[in-house]
Tab-separated table of C-alpha atoms in Angstrom:
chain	number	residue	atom	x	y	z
A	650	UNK	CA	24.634	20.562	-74.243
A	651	UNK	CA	22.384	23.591	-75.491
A	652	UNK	CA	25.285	24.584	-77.745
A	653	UNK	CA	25.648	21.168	-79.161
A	654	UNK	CA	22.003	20.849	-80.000
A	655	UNK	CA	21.694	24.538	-81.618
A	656	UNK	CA	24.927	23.329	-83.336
A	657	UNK	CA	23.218	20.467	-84.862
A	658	UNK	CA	19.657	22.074	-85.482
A	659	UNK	CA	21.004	24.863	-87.771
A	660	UNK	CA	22.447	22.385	-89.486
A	661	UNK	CA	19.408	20.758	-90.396
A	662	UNK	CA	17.312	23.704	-90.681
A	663	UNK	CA	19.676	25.195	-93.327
A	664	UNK	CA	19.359	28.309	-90.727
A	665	UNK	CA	15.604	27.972	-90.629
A	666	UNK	CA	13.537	28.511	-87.660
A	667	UNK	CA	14.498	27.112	-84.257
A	668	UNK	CA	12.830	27.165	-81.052
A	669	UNK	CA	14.424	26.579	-77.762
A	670	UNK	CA	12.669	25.974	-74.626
A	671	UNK	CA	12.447	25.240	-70.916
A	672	UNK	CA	9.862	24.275	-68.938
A	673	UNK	CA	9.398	22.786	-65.298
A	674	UNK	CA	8.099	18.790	-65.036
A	675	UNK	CA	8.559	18.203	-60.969
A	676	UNK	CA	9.354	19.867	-58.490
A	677	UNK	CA	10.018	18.716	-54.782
A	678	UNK	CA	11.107	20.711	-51.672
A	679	UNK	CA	14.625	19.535	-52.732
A	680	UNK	CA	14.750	19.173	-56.499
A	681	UNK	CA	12.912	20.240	-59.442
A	682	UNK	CA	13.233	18.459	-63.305
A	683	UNK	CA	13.554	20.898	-66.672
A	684	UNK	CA	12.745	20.037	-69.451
A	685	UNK	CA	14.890	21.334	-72.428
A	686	UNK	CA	13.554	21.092	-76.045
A	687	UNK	CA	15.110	22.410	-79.396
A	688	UNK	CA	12.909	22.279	-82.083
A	689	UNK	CA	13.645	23.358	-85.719
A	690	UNK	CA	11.828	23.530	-88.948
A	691	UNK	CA	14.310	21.982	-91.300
A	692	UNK	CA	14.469	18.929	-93.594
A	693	UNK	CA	13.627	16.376	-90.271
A	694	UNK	CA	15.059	13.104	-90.006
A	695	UNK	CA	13.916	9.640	-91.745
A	696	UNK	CA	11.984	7.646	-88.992
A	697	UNK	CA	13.867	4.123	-90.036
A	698	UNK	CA	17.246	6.900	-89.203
A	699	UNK	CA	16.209	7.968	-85.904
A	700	UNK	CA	17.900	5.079	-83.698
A	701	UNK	CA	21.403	5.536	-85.616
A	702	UNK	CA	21.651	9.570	-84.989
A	703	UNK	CA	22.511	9.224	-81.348
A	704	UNK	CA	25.795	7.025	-82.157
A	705	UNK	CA	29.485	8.241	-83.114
A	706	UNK	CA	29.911	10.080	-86.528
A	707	UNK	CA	26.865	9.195	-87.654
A	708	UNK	CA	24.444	12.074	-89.477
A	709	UNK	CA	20.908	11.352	-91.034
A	710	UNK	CA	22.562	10.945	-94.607
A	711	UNK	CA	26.071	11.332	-96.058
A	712	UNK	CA	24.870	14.049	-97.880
A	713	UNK	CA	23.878	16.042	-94.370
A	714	UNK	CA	27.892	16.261	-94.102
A	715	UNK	CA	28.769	17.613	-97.585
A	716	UNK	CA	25.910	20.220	-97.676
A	717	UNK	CA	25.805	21.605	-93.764
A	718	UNK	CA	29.018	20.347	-92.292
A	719	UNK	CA	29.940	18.633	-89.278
A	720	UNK	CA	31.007	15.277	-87.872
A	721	UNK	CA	28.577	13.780	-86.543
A	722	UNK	CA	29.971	13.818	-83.097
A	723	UNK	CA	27.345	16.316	-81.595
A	724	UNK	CA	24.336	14.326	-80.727
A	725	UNK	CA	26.591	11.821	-79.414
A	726	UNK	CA	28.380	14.011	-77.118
A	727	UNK	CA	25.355	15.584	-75.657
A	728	UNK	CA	23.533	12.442	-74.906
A	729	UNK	CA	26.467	11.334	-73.279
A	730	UNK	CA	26.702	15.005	-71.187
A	731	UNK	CA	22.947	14.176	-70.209
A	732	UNK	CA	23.296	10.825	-69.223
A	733	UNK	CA	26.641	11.545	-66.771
A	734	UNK	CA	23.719	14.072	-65.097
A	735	UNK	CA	21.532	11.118	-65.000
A	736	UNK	CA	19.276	12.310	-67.521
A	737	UNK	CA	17.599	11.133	-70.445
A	738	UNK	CA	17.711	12.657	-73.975
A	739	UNK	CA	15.234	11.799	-77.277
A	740	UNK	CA	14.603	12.715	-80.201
A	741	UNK	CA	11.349	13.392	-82.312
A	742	UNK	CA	11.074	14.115	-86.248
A	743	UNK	CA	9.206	13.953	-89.253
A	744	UNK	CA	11.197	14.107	-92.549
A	745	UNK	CA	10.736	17.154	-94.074
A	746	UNK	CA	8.936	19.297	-91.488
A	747	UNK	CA	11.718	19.258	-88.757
A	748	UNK	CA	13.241	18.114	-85.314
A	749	UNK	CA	12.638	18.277	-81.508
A	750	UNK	CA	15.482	17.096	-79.471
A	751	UNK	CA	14.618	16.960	-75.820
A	752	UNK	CA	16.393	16.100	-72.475
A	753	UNK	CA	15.252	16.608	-69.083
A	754	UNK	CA	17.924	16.425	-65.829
A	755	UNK	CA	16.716	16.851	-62.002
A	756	UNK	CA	18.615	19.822	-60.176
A	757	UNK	CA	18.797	19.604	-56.412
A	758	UNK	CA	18.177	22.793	-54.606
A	759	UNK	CA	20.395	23.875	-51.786
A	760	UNK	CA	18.663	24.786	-48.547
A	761	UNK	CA	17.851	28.614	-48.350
A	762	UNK	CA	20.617	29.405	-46.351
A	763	UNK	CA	22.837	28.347	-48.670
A	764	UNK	CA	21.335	30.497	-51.513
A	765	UNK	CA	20.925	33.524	-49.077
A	766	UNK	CA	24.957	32.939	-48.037
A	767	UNK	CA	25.361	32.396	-52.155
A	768	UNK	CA	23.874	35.786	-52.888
A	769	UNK	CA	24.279	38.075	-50.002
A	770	UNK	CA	26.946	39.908	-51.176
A	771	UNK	CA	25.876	40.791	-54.629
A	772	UNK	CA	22.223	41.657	-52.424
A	773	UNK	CA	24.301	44.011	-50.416
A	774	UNK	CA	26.234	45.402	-53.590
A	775	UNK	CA	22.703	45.860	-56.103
A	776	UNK	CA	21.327	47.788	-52.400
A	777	UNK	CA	24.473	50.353	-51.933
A	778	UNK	CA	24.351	50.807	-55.706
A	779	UNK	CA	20.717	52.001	-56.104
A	780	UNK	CA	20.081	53.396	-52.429
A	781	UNK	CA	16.957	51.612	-51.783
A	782	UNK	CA	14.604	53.470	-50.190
A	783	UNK	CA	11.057	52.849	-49.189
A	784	UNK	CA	8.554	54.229	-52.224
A	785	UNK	CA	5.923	56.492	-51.142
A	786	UNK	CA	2.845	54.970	-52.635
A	787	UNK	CA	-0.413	55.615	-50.099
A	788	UNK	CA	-1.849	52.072	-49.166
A	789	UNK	CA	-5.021	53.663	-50.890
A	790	UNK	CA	-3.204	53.085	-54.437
A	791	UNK	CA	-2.490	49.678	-53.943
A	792	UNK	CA	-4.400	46.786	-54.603
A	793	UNK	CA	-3.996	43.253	-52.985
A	794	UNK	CA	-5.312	39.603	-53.807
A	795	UNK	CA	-6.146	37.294	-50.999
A	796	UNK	CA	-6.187	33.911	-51.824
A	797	UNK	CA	-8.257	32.279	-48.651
A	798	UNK	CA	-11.079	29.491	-48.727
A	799	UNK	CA	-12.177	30.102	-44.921
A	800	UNK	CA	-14.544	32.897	-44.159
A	801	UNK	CA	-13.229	33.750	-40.782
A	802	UNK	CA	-9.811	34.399	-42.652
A	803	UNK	CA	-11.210	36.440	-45.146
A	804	UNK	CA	-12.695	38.644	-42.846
A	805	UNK	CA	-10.265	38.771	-40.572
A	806	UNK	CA	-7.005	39.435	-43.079
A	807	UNK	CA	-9.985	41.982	-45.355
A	808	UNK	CA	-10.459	44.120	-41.770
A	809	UNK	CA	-6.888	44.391	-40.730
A	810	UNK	CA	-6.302	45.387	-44.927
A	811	UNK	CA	-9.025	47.840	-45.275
A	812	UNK	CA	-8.599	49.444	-42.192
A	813	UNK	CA	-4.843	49.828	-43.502
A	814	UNK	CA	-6.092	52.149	-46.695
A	815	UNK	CA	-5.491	48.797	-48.851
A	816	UNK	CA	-7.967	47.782	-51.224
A	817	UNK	CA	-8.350	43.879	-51.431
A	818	UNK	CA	-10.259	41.109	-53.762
A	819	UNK	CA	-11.188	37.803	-52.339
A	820	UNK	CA	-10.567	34.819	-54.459
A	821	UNK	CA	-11.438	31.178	-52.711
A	822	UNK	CA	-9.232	28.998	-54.469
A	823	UNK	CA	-6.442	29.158	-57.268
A	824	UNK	CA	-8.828	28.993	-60.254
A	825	UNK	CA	-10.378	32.187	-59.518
A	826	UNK	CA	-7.028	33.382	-58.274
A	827	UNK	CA	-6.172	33.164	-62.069
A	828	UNK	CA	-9.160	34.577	-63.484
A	829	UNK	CA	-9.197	37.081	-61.380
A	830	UNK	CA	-5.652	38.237	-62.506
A	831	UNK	CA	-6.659	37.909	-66.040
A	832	UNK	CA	-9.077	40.488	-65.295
A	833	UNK	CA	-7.727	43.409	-62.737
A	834	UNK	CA	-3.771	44.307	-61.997
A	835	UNK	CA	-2.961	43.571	-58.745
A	836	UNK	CA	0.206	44.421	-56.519
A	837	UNK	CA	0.438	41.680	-54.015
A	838	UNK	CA	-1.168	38.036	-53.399
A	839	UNK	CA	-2.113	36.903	-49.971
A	840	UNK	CA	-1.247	32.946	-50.950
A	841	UNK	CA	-3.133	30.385	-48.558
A	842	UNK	CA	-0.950	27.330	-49.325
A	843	UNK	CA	-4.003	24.784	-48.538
A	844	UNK	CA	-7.015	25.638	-50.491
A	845	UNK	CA	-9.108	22.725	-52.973
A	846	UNK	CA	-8.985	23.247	-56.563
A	847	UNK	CA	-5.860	24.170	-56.821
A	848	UNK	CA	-3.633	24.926	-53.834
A	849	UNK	CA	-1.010	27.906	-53.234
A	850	UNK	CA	2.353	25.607	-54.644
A	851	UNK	CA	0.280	24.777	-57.541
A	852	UNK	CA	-0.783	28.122	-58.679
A	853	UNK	CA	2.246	29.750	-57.704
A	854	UNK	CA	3.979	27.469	-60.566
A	855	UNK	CA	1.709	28.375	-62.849
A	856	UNK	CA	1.574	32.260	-62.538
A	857	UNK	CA	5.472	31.932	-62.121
A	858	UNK	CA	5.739	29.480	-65.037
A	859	UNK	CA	3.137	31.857	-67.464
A	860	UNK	CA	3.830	34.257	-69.925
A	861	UNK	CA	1.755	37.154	-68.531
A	862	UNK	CA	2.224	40.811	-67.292
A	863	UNK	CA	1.781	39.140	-63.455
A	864	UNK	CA	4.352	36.226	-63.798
A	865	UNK	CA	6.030	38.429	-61.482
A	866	UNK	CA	3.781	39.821	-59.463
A	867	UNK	CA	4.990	39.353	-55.250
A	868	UNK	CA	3.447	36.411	-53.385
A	869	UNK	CA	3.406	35.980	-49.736
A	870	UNK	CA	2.941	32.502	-48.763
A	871	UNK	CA	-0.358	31.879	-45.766
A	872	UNK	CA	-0.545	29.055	-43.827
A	873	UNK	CA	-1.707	27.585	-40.619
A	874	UNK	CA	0.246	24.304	-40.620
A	875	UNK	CA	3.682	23.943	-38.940
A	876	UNK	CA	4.677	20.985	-41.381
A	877	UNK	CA	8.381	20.609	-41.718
A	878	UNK	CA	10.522	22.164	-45.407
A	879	UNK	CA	7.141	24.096	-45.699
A	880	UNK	CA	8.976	27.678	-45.525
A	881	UNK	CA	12.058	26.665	-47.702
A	882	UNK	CA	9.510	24.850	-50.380
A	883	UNK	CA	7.630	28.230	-50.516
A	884	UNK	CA	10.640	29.861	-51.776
A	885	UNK	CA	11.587	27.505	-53.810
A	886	UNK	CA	8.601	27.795	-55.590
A	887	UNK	CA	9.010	31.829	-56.393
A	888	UNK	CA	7.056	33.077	-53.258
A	889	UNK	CA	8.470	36.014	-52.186
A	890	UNK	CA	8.132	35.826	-47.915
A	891	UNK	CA	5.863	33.955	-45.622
A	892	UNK	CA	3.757	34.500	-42.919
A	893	UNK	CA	1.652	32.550	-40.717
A	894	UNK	CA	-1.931	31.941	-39.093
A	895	UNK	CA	-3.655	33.547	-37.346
A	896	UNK	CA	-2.268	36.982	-38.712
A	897	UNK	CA	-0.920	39.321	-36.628
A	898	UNK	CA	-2.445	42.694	-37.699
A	899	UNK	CA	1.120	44.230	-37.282
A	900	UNK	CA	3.033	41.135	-38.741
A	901	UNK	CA	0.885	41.561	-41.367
A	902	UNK	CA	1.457	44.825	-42.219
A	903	UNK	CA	4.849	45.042	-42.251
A	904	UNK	CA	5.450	42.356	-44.243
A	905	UNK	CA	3.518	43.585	-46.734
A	906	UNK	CA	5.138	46.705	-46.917
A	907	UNK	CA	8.435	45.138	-46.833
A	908	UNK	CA	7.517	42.881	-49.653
A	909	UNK	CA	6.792	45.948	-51.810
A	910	UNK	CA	9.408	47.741	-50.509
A	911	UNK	CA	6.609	50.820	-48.783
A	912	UNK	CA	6.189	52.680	-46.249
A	913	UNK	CA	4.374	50.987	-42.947
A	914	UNK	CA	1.761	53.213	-41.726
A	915	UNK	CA	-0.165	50.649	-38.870
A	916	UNK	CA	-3.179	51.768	-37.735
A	917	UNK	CA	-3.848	49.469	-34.076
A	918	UNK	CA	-6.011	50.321	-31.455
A	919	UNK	CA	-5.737	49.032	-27.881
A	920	UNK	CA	-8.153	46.409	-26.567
A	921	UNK	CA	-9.476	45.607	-22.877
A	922	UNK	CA	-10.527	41.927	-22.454
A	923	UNK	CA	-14.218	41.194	-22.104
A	924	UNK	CA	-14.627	40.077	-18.652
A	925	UNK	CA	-18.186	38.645	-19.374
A	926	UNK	CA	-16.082	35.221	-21.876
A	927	UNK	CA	-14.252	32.853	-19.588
A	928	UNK	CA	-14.028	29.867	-22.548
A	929	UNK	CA	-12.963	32.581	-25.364
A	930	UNK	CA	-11.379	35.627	-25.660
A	931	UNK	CA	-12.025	38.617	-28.264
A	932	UNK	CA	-9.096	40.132	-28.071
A	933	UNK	CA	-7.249	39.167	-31.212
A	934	UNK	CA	-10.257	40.162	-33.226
A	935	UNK	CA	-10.650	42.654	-31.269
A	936	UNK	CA	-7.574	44.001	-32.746
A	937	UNK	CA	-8.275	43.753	-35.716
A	938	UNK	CA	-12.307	45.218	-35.961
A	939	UNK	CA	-10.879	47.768	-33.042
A	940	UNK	CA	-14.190	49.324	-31.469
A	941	UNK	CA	-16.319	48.357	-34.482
A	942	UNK	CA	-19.023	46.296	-32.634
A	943	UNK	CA	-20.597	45.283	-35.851
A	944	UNK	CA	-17.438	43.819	-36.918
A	945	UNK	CA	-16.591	42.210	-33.702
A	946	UNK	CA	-20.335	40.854	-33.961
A	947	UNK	CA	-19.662	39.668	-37.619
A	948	UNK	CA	-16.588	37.598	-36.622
A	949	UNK	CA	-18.093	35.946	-33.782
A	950	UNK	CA	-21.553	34.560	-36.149
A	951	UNK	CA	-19.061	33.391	-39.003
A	952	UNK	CA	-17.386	31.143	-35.969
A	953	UNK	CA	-20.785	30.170	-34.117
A	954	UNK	CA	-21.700	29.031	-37.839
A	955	UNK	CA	-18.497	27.067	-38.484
A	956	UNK	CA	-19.170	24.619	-34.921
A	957	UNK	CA	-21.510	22.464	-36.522
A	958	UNK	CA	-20.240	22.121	-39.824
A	959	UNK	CA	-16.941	21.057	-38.011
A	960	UNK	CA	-18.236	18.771	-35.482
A	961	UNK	CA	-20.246	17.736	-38.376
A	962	UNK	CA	-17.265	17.057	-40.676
A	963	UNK	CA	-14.992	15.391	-38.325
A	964	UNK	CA	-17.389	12.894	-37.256
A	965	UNK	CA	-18.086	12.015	-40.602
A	966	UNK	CA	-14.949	11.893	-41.736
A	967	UNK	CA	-13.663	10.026	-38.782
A	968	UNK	CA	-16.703	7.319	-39.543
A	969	UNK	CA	-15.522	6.575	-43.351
A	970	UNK	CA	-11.976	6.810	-42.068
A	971	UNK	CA	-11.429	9.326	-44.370
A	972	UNK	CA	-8.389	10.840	-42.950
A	973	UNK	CA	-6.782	12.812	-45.896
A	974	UNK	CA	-10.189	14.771	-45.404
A	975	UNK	CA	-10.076	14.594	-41.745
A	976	UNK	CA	-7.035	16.137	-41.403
A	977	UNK	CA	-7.848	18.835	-44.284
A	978	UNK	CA	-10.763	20.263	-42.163
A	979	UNK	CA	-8.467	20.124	-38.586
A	980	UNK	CA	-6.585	22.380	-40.877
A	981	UNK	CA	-9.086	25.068	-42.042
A	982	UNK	CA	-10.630	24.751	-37.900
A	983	UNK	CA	-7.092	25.285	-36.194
A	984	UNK	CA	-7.014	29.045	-37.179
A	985	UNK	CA	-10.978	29.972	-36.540
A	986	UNK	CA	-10.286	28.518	-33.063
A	987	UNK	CA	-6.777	30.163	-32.197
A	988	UNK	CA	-8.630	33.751	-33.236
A	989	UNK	CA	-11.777	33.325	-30.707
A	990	UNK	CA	-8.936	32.481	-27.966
A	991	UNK	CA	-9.042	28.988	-27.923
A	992	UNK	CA	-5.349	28.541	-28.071
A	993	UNK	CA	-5.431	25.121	-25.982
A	994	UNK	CA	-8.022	23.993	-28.256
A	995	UNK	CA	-6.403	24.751	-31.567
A	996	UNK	CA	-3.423	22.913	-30.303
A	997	UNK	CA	-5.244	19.931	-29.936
A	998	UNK	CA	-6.779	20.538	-33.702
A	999	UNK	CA	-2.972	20.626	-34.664
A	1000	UNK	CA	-2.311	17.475	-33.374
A	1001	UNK	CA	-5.228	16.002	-34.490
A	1002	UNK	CA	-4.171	16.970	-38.205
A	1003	UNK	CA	-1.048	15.332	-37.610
A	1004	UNK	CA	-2.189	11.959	-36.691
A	1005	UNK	CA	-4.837	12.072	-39.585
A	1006	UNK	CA	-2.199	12.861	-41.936
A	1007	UNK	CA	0.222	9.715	-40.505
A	1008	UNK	CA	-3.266	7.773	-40.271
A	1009	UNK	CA	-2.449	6.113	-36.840
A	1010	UNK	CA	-3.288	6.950	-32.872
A	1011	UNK	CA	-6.972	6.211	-34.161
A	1012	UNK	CA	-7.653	6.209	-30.368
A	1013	UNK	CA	-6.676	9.353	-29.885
A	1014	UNK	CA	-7.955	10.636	-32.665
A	1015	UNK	CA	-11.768	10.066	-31.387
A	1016	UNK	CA	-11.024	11.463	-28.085
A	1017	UNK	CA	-9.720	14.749	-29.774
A	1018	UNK	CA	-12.764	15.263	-31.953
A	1019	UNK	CA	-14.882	14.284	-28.609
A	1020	UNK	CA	-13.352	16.824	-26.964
A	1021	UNK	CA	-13.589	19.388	-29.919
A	1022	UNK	CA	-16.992	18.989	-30.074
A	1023	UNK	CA	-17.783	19.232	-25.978
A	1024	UNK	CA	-15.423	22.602	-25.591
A	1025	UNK	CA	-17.345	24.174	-28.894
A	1026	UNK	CA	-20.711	23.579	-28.429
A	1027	UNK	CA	-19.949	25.588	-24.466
A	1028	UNK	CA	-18.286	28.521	-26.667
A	1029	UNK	CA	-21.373	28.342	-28.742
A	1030	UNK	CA	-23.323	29.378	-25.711
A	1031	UNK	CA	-21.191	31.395	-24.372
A	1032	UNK	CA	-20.327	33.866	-27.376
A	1033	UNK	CA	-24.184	33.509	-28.286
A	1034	UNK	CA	-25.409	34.898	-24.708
A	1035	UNK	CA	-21.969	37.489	-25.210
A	1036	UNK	CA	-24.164	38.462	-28.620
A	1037	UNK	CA	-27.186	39.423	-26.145
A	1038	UNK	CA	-25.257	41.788	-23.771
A	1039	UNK	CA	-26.206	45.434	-24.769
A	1040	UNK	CA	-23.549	47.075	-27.097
């Protein structure tokens, strides 16, 4: 189809200038529409012309054929080719100043397995042939961008990174994800799919979709959600692995340095439960902050902050029957509550988000956010009289 067009435009352009490009219109977990353009800069077509140059042997003039060539069959051929892929083709020109012929077609993508069964052998072929091995860059050289909108997140994932030797930047959404890589190189993103502004598919496409020295750069995909084609659509959009929440400090880690192909060096630290908590437990964060008090301290305000502002949230949102919202801020609470302990908790959080999202079980809806807001306000006190103990 590309050949046809390129046939045709150097025709017109008398071997001018011609431009040919892609771009991406939609994408889905399962498909994604190009759009292909050729535009030249040659003598353009008449506008009362424009519905006759689709059709058989037909050219803009008679005088197109004696002075470039051809038989008019081109155009006609490629619509045609577009059309049997279900596909639509136009045409836009101005006479005189040149042409853009455009078409766009929808591609199904095959499930990951597919592509990884596709590819494994030239994968295994490209490894024996350059001998992979890990690169021995100290954490201390590289620099990471995390991409997170909750603060209990960002301190947790900025602990486990910095007490790795990693540097990190914090950006809250995608628009200062961008900015930020306008200004600073970085080696890795941290990608929270679910942020506002612009979310982690959406500014994956455009760093991936850009003309810049980071269109490249490797992405690892965040997320707390367990919502079905949410791993393959991550790689489908160009992120590079996956991981979820809450992080495991060691998960973490490794993926990390598998995703840029380093050397692991975990630093962990073993953790004793604190028997004074009976409604939470420390000891994820504790594995992250280690002995740090301070830390530990840190992580457990940002969380007695957050139970209001939940409680607060849900209720309103449950009121206006605002449910896209609802579920939204079930979504940002399921993680904060899985890393103070409260796994039963977060699992009710995670159904919660599930009904918002379908909008039914209203019912049970209320009852969860009742029940969020009982079991919360007791770890408030709890973890508050757990701040008084001497350190």
């Amino acid at each position: 189809i590309l050949n046809n067009l390129l046939s045709n435009a150097v025709k017109f352009t008398n071997l001018g200038n011609i431009t040919l490009s892609v771009k991406v219109i939609k994408r889905d977990i399962d498909a994604i529409t190009l759009l292909f353009s050729v535009k030249d800069t040659g003598i353009g077509i008449a506008k009362e012309k424009l519905h006759d140059i689709f059709n058989s042997f037909q050219q803009e003039s008679s005088s197109t054929t004696r002075k470039y060539g051809g038989t008019g069959l081109g155009l006609t051929i490629s619509k045609q080719l577009v059309e049997l892929q279900e596909g639509k083709m136009s045409v836009e020109s101005k006479k005189n100043e040149g042409s853009t012929f455009s078409f766009h077609i929808t591609y199904r993508i095959p499930p990951r397995s597919a592509i990884e069964k596709e590819f494994l052998m030239l994968a295994e072929e490209q490894k024996a042939a350059h001998k992979l091995k890990a690169k021995q860059i100290p954490p201390e050289d590289i620099l990471i961008l995390l991409a997170e909108d909750n603060m209990i997140n960002q301190n947790f994932a900025t602990t486990i990174l910095r007490k790795n030797k990693y540097s990190v930047d914090v950006a809250e959404d995608g628009v200062k994800v961008l900015k930020l890589l306008e200004q600073n190189r970085y080696d890795l993103i941290l990608m929270d799919l679910h942020m506002p502004e612009k979310d982690g598919y959406e500014t994956t496409t455009i760093i991936r979709n850009s003309a810049t020295a980071y269109k490249n750069i490797p992405i690892i995909a965040v997320t707390a959600a367990a919502i079905k084609g949410e791993k393959e659509r991550c790689f489908n959009e160009g992120m590079n692995a996956y991981i979820s929440k809450p992080y495991d400090p060691t998960e973490l880690i490794e993926k990390i340095s598998k995703v840029l192909d380093t050397q692991a060096i975990l630093e962990s630290e073993k953790v004793k439960p604190e028997a004074s908590l009976k409604l939470t437990n420390l000891n994820y964060i504790k594995s992250a902050a280690g002995n740090d008090k301070t830390l530990i301290n840190e992580f457990v305000n940002i969380f007695i902050k957050q139970i209001p502002d939940f409680i607060s949230s849900f209720n309103q949102f449950f009121t206006n029957k605002n449910f896209e919202q609802l579920a939204k801020t079930a979504h940002t609470a399921k993680p904060s509550l899985a890393m103070m302990g409260m796994n039963e908790l977060s699992d009710d959080i995670k159904k919660m988000e599930q009904l918002a999202r379908e909008e039914k079980n209203i019912a049970e809806i209320e009852k969860l956010i009742s029940k969020f807001e009982n079991e919360t306000k007791l770890a408030q006190l709890e973890l508050e009289n757990f701040l008084k103990l001497p350190q």
